[in-house]
PDB file of C-alpha atoms in Angstrom:
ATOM      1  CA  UNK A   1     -57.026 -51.207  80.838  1.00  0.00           C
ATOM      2  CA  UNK A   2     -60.494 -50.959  79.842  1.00  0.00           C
ATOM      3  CA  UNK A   3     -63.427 -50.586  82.540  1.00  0.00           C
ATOM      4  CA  UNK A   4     -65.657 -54.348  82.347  1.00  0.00           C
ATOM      5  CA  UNK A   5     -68.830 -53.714  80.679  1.00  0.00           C
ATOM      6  CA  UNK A   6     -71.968 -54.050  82.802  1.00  0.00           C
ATOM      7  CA  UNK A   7     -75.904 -52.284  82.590  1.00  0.00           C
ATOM      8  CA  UNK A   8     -76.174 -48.792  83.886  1.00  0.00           C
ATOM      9  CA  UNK A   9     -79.181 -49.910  85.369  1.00  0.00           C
ATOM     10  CA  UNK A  10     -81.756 -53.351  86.121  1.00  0.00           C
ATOM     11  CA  UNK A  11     -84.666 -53.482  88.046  1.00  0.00           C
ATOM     12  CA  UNK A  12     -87.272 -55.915  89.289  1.00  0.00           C
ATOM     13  CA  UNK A  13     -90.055 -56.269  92.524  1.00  0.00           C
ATOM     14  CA  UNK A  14     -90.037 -57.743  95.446  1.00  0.00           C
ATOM     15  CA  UNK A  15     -89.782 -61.269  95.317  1.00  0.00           C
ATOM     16  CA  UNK A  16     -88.520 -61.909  91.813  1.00  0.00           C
ATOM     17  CA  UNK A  17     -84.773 -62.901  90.743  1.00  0.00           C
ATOM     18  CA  UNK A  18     -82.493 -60.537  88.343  1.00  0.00           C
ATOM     19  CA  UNK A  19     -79.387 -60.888  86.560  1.00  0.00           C
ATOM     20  CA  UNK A  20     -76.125 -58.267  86.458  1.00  0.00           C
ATOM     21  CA  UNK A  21     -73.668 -59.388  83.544  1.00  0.00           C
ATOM     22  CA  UNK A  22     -70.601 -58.530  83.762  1.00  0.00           C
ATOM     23  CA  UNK A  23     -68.194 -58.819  80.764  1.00  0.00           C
ATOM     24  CA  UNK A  24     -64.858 -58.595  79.955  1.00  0.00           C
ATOM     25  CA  UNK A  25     -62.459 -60.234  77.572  1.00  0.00           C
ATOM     26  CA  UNK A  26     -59.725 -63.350  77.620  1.00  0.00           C
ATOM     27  CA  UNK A  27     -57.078 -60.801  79.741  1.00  0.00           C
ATOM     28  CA  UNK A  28     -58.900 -60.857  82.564  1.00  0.00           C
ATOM     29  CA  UNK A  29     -63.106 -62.340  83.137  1.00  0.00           C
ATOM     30  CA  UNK A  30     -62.306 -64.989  80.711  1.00  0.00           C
ATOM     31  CA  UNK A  31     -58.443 -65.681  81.668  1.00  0.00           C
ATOM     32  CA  UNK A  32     -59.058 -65.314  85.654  1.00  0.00           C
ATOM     33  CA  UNK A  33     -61.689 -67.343  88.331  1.00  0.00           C
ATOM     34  CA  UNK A  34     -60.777 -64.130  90.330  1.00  0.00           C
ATOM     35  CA  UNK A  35     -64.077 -62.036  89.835  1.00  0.00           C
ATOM     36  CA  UNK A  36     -65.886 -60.548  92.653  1.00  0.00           C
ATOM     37  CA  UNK A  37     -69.128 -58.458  93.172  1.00  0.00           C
ATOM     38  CA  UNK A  38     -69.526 -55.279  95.509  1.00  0.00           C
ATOM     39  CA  UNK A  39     -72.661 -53.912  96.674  1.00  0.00           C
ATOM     40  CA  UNK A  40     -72.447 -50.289  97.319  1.00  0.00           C
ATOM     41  CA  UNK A  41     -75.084 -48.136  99.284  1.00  0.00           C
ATOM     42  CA  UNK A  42     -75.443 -44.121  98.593  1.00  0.00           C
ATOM     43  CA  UNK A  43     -73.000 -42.277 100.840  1.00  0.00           C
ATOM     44  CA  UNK A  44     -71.368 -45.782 102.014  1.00  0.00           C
ATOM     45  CA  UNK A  45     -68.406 -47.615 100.982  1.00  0.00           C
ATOM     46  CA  UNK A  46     -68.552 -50.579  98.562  1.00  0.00           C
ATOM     47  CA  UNK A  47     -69.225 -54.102 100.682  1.00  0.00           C
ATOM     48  CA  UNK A  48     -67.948 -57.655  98.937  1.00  0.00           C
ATOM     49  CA  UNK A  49     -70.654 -59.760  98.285  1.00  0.00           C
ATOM     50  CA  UNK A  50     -69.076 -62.340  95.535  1.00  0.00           C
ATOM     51  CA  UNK A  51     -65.290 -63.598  95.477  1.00  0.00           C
ATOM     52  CA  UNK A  52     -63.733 -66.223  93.118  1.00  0.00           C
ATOM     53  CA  UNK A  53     -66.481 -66.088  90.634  1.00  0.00           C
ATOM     54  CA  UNK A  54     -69.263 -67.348  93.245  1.00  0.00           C
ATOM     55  CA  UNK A  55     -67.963 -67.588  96.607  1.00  0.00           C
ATOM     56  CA  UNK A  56     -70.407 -65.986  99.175  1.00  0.00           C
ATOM     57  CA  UNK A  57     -68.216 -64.432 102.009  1.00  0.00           C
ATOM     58  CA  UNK A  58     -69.856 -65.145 105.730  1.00  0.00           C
ATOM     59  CA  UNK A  59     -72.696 -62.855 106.767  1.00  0.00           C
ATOM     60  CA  UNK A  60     -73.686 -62.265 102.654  1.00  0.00           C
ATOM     61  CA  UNK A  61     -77.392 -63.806 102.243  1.00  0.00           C
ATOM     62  CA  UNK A  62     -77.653 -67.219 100.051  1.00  0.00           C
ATOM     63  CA  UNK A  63     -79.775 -65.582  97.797  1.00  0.00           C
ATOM     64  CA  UNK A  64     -76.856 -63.542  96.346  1.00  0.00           C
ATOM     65  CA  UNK A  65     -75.330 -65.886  93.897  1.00  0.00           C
ATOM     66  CA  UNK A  66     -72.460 -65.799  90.930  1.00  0.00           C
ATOM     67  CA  UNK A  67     -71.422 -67.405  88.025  1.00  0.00           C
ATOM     68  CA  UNK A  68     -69.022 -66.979  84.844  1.00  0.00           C
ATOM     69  CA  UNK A  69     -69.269 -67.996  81.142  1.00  0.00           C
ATOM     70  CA  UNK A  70     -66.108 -67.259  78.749  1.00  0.00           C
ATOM     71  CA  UNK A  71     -65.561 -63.648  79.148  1.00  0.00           C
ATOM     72  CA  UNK A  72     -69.092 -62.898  81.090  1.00  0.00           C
ATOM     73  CA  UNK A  73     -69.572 -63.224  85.196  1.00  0.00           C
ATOM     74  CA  UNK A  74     -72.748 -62.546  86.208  1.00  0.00           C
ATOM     75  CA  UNK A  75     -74.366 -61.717  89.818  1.00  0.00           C
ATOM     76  CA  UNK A  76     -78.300 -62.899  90.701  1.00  0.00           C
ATOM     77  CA  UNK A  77     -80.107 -62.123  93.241  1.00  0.00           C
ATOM     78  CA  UNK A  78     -82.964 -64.020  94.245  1.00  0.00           C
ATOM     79  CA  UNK A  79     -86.089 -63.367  96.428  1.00  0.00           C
ATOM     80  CA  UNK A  80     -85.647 -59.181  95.795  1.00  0.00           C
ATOM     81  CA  UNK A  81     -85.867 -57.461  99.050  1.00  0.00           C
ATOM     82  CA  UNK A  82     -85.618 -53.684  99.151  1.00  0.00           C
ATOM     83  CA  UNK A  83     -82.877 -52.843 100.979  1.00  0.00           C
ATOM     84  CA  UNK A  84     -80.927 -55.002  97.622  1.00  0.00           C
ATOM     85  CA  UNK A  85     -81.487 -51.531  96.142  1.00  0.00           C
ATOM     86  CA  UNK A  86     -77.921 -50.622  95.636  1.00  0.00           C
ATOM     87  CA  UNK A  87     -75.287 -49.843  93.547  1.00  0.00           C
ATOM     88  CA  UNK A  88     -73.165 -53.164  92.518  1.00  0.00           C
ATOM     89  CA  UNK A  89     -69.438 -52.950  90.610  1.00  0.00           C
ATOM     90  CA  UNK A  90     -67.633 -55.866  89.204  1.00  0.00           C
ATOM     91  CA  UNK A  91     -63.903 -56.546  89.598  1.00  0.00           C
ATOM     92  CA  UNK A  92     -61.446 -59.174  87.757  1.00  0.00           C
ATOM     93  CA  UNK A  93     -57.669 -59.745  88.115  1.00  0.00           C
ATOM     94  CA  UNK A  94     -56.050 -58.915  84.761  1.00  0.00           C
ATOM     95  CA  UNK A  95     -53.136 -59.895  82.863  1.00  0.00           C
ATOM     96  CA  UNK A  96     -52.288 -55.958  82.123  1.00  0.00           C
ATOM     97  CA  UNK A  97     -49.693 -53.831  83.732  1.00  0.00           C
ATOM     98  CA  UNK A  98     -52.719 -53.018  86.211  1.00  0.00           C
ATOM     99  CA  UNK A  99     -53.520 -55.789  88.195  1.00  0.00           C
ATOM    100  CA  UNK A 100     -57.449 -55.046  89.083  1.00  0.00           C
ATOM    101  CA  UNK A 101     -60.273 -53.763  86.759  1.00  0.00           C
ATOM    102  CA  UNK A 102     -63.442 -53.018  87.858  1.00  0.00           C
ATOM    103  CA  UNK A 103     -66.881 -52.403  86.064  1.00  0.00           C
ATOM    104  CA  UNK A 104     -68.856 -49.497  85.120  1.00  0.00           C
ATOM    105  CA  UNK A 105     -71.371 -50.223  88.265  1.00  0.00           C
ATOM    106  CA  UNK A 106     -75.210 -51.384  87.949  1.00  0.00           C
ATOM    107  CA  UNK A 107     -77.730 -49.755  89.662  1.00  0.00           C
ATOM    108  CA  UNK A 108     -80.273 -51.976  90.569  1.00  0.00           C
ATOM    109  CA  UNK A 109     -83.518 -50.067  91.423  1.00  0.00           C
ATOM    110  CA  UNK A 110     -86.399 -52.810  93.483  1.00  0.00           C
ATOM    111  CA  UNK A 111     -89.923 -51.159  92.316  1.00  0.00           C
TER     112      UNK A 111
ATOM    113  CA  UNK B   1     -61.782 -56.719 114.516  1.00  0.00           C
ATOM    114  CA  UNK B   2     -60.476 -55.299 111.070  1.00  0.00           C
ATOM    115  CA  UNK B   3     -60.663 -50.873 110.773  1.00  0.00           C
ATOM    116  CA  UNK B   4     -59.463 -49.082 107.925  1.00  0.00           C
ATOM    117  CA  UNK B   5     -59.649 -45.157 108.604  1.00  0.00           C
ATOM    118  CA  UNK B   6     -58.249 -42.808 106.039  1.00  0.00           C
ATOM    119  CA  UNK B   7     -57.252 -39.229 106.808  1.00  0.00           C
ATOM    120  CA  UNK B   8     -55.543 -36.361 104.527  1.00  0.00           C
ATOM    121  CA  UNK B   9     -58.571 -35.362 102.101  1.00  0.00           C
ATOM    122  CA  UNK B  10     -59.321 -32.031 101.651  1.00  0.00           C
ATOM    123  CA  UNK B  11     -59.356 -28.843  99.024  1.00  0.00           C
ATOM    124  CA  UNK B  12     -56.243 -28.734  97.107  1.00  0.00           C
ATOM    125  CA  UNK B  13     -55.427 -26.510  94.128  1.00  0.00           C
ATOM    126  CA  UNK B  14     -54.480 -27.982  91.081  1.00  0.00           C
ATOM    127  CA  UNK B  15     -51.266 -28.810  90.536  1.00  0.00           C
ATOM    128  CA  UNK B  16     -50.501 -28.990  94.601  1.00  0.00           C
ATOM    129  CA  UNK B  17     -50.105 -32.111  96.365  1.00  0.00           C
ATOM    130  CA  UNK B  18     -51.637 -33.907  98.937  1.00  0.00           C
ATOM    131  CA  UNK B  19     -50.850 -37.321 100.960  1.00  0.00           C
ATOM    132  CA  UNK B  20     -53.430 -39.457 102.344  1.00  0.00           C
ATOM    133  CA  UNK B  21     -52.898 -41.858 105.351  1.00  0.00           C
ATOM    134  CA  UNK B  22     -55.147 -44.984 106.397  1.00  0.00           C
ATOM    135  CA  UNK B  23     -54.542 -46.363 109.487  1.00  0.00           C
ATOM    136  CA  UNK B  24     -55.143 -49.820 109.936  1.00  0.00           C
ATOM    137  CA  UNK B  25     -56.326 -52.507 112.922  1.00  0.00           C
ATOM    138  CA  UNK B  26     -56.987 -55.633 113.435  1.00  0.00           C
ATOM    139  CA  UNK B  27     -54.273 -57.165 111.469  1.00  0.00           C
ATOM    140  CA  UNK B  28     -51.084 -55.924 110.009  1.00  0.00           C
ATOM    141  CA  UNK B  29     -50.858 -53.872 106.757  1.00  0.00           C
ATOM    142  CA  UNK B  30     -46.730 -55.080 105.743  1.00  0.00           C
ATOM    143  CA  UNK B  31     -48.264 -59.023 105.573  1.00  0.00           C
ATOM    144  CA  UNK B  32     -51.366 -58.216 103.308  1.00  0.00           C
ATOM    145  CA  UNK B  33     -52.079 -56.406  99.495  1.00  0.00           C
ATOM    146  CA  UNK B  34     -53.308 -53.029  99.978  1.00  0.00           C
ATOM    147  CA  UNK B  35     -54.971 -51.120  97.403  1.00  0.00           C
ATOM    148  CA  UNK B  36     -56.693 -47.382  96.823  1.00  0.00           C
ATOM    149  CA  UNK B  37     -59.443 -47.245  95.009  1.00  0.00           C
ATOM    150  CA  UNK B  38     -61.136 -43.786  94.044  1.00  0.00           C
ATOM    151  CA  UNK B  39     -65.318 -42.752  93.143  1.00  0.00           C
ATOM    152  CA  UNK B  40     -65.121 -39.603  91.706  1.00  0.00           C
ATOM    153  CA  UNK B  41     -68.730 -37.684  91.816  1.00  0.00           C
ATOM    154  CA  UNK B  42     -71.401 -39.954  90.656  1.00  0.00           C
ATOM    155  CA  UNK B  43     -68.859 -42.550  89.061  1.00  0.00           C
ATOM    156  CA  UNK B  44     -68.215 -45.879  89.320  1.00  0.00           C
ATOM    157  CA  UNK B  45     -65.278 -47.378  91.559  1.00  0.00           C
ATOM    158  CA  UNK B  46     -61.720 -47.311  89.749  1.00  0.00           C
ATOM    159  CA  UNK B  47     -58.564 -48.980  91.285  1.00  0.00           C
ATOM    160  CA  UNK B  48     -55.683 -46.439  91.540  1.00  0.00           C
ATOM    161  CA  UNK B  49     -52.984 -48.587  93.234  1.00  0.00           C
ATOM    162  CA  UNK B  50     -51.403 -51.682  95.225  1.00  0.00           C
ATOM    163  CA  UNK B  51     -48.703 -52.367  97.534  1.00  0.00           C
ATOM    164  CA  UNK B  52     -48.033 -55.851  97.710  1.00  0.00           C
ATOM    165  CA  UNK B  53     -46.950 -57.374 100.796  1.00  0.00           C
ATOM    166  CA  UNK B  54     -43.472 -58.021  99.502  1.00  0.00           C
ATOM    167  CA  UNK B  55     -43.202 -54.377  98.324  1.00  0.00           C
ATOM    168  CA  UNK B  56     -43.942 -54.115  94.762  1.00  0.00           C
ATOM    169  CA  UNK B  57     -46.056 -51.575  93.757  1.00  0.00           C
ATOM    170  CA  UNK B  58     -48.702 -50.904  90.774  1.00  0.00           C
ATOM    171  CA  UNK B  59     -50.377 -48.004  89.677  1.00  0.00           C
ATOM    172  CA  UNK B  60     -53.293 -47.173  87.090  1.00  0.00           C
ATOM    173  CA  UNK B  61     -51.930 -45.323  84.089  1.00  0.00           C
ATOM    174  CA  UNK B  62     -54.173 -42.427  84.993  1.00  0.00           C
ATOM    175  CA  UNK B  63     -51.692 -41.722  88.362  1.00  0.00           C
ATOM    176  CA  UNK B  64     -48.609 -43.412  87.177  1.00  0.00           C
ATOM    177  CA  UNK B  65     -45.898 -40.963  87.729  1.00  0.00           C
ATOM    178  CA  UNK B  66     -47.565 -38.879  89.873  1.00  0.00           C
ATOM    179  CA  UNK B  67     -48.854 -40.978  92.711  1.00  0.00           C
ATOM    180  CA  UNK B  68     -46.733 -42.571  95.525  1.00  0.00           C
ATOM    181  CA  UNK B  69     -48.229 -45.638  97.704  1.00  0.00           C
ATOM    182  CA  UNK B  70     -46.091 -46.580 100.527  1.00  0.00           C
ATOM    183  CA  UNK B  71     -46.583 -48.127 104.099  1.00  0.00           C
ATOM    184  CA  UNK B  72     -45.125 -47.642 107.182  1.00  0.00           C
ATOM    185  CA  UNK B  73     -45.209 -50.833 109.206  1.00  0.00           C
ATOM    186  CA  UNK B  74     -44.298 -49.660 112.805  1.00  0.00           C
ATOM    187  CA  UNK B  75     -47.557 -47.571 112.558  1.00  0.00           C
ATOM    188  CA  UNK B  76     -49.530 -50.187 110.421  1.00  0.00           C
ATOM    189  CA  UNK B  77     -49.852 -47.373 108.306  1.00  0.00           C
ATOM    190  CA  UNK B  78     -50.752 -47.290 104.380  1.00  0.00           C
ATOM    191  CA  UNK B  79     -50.215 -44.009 102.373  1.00  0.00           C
ATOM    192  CA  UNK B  80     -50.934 -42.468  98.958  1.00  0.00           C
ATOM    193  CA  UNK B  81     -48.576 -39.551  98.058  1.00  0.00           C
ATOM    194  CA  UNK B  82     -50.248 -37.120  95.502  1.00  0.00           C
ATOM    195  CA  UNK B  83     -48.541 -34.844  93.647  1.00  0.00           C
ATOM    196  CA  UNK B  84     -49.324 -32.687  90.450  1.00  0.00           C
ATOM    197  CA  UNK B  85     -52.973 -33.000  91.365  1.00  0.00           C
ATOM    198  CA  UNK B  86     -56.133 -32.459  88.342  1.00  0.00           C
ATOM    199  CA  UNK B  87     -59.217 -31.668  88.140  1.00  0.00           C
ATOM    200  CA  UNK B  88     -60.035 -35.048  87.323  1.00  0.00           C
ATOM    201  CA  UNK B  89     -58.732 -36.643  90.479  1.00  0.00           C
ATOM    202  CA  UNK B  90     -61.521 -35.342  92.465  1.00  0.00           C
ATOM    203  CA  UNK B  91     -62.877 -38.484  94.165  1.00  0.00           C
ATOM    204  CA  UNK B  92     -63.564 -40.171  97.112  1.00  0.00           C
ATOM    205  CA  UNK B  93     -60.409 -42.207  97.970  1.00  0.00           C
ATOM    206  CA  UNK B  94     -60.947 -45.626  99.846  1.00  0.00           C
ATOM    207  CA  UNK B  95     -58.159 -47.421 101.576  1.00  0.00           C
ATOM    208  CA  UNK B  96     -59.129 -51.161 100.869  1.00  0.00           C
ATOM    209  CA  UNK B  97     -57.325 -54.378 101.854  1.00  0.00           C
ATOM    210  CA  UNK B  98     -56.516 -56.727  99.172  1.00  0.00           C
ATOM    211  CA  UNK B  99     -55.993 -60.429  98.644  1.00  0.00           C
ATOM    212  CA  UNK B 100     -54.025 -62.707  96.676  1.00  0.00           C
ATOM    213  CA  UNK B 101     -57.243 -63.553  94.940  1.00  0.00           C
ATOM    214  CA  UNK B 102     -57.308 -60.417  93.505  1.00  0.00           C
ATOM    215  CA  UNK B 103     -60.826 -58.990  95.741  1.00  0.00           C
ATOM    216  CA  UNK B 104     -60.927 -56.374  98.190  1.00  0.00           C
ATOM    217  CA  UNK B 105     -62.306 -57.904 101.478  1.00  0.00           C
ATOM    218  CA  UNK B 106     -62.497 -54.911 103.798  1.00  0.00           C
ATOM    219  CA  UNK B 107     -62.725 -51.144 102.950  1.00  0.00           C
ATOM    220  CA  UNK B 108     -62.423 -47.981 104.903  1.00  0.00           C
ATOM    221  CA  UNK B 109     -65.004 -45.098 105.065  1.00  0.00           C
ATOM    222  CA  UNK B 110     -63.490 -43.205 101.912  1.00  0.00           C
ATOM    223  CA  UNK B 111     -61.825 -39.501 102.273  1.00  0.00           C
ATOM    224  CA  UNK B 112     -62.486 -36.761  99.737  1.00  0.00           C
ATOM    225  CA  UNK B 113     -60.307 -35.260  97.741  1.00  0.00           C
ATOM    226  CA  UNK B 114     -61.042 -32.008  95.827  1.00  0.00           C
ATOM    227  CA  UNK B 115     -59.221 -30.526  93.082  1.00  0.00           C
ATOM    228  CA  UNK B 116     -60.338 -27.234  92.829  1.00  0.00           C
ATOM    229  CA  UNK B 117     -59.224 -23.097  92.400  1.00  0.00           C
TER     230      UNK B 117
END
């Protein structure tokens, strides 16, 4: 099972909105509502911030939102802030012998 | 409140073997899906296997055959049996508990593993 795709890398100031795609194929983005988004700080372990395609779990800001099209999710955050600057991995249920994929990871650097 | 604290990590030699334990609390490890996932070095997160709560077990192809996950539910106990260990398995191993959704909702702190003469 193949990794999802994602960008090595986005970045944008404080204040403005960016965009993380995430994309897979019909086995698992495009076949599944069952992709989620981790943020992931250096030296820390990976935090959900996205379930079910754009469920916010409690305590995770409003301003992190998600969204799927066909085969692509994709995770916005609103309002930058600084402490966004993270790592942040994808994950879909798949139809393949291994149950979970995740994505290559995106760093997001806030300027 | 929900914990997840893995032990077990350490140096190993390639081709040894090593098991991993993650103790869990705040809610019982036989009734939910629990998963390892692994960072090696300055990688991205990859899933390496899941116990489901009825028993059934799945494993990456990268580990198939040479990884174990089990769970001992008097200790509320999950484990990942590692045997004919690589180079490439060097990682940071995270206990993480799993839903029927398919997302992980709570991790642990991550033990390191090191494959290394």
């Amino acid at each position: 099972q193949s990794a999802l795709t994602q960008p090595a890398s986005v970045s944008g100031s404080p204040g403005q909105s960016i965009t993380i795609s995430c994309t897979g194929t019909s086995s698992d983005v495009g076949g599944y509502n069952s992709v989620s988004w981790y943020q992931q700080h250096p030296g820390k372990a990976p935090k959900l911030m996205i379930y079910d395609v754009s469920n916010r779990p409690s305590g995770v800001f409003t301003r992190f939102s998600g969204s799927k099209s066909g085969n692509t999710a994709s995770l916005t955050i609103s309002g930058l802030q600084a402490e966004d600057e993270a790592d942040y991995y994808c994950s879909s249920s798949t139809n393949s012998t291994t149950p979970v994929v995740f994505g290559g990871g995106t760093k997001l650097t806030v300027l | 409140e929900v914990q997840l604290v893995e032990t077990g990590g350490g140096l190993i030699q390639p081709g040894g073997s090593l098991r991993l334990s993650c103790a869990a609390s705040g809610f019982t490890v036989s009734s939910n899906y629990m998963n390892w996932v692994r960072q090696a070095p300055g990688k991205g997160l990859e899933w390496v296997s899941v116990i489901y709560s009825g028993g059934s077990t799945y494993y990456a192809d990268s580990v198939k055959g040479r990884f174990t996950i089990s769970r001992d539910n008097s200790k509320n106990t999950l484990y990942l049996q590692m045997n004919s260990l690589r180079a490439e398995d060097t990682a940071v191993y995270y206990c993480a508990r799993g839903t029927s959704g398919g997302y992980v909702d709570y991790w642990g702190q991550g033990t390191l593993v090191t494959v290394s003469s």
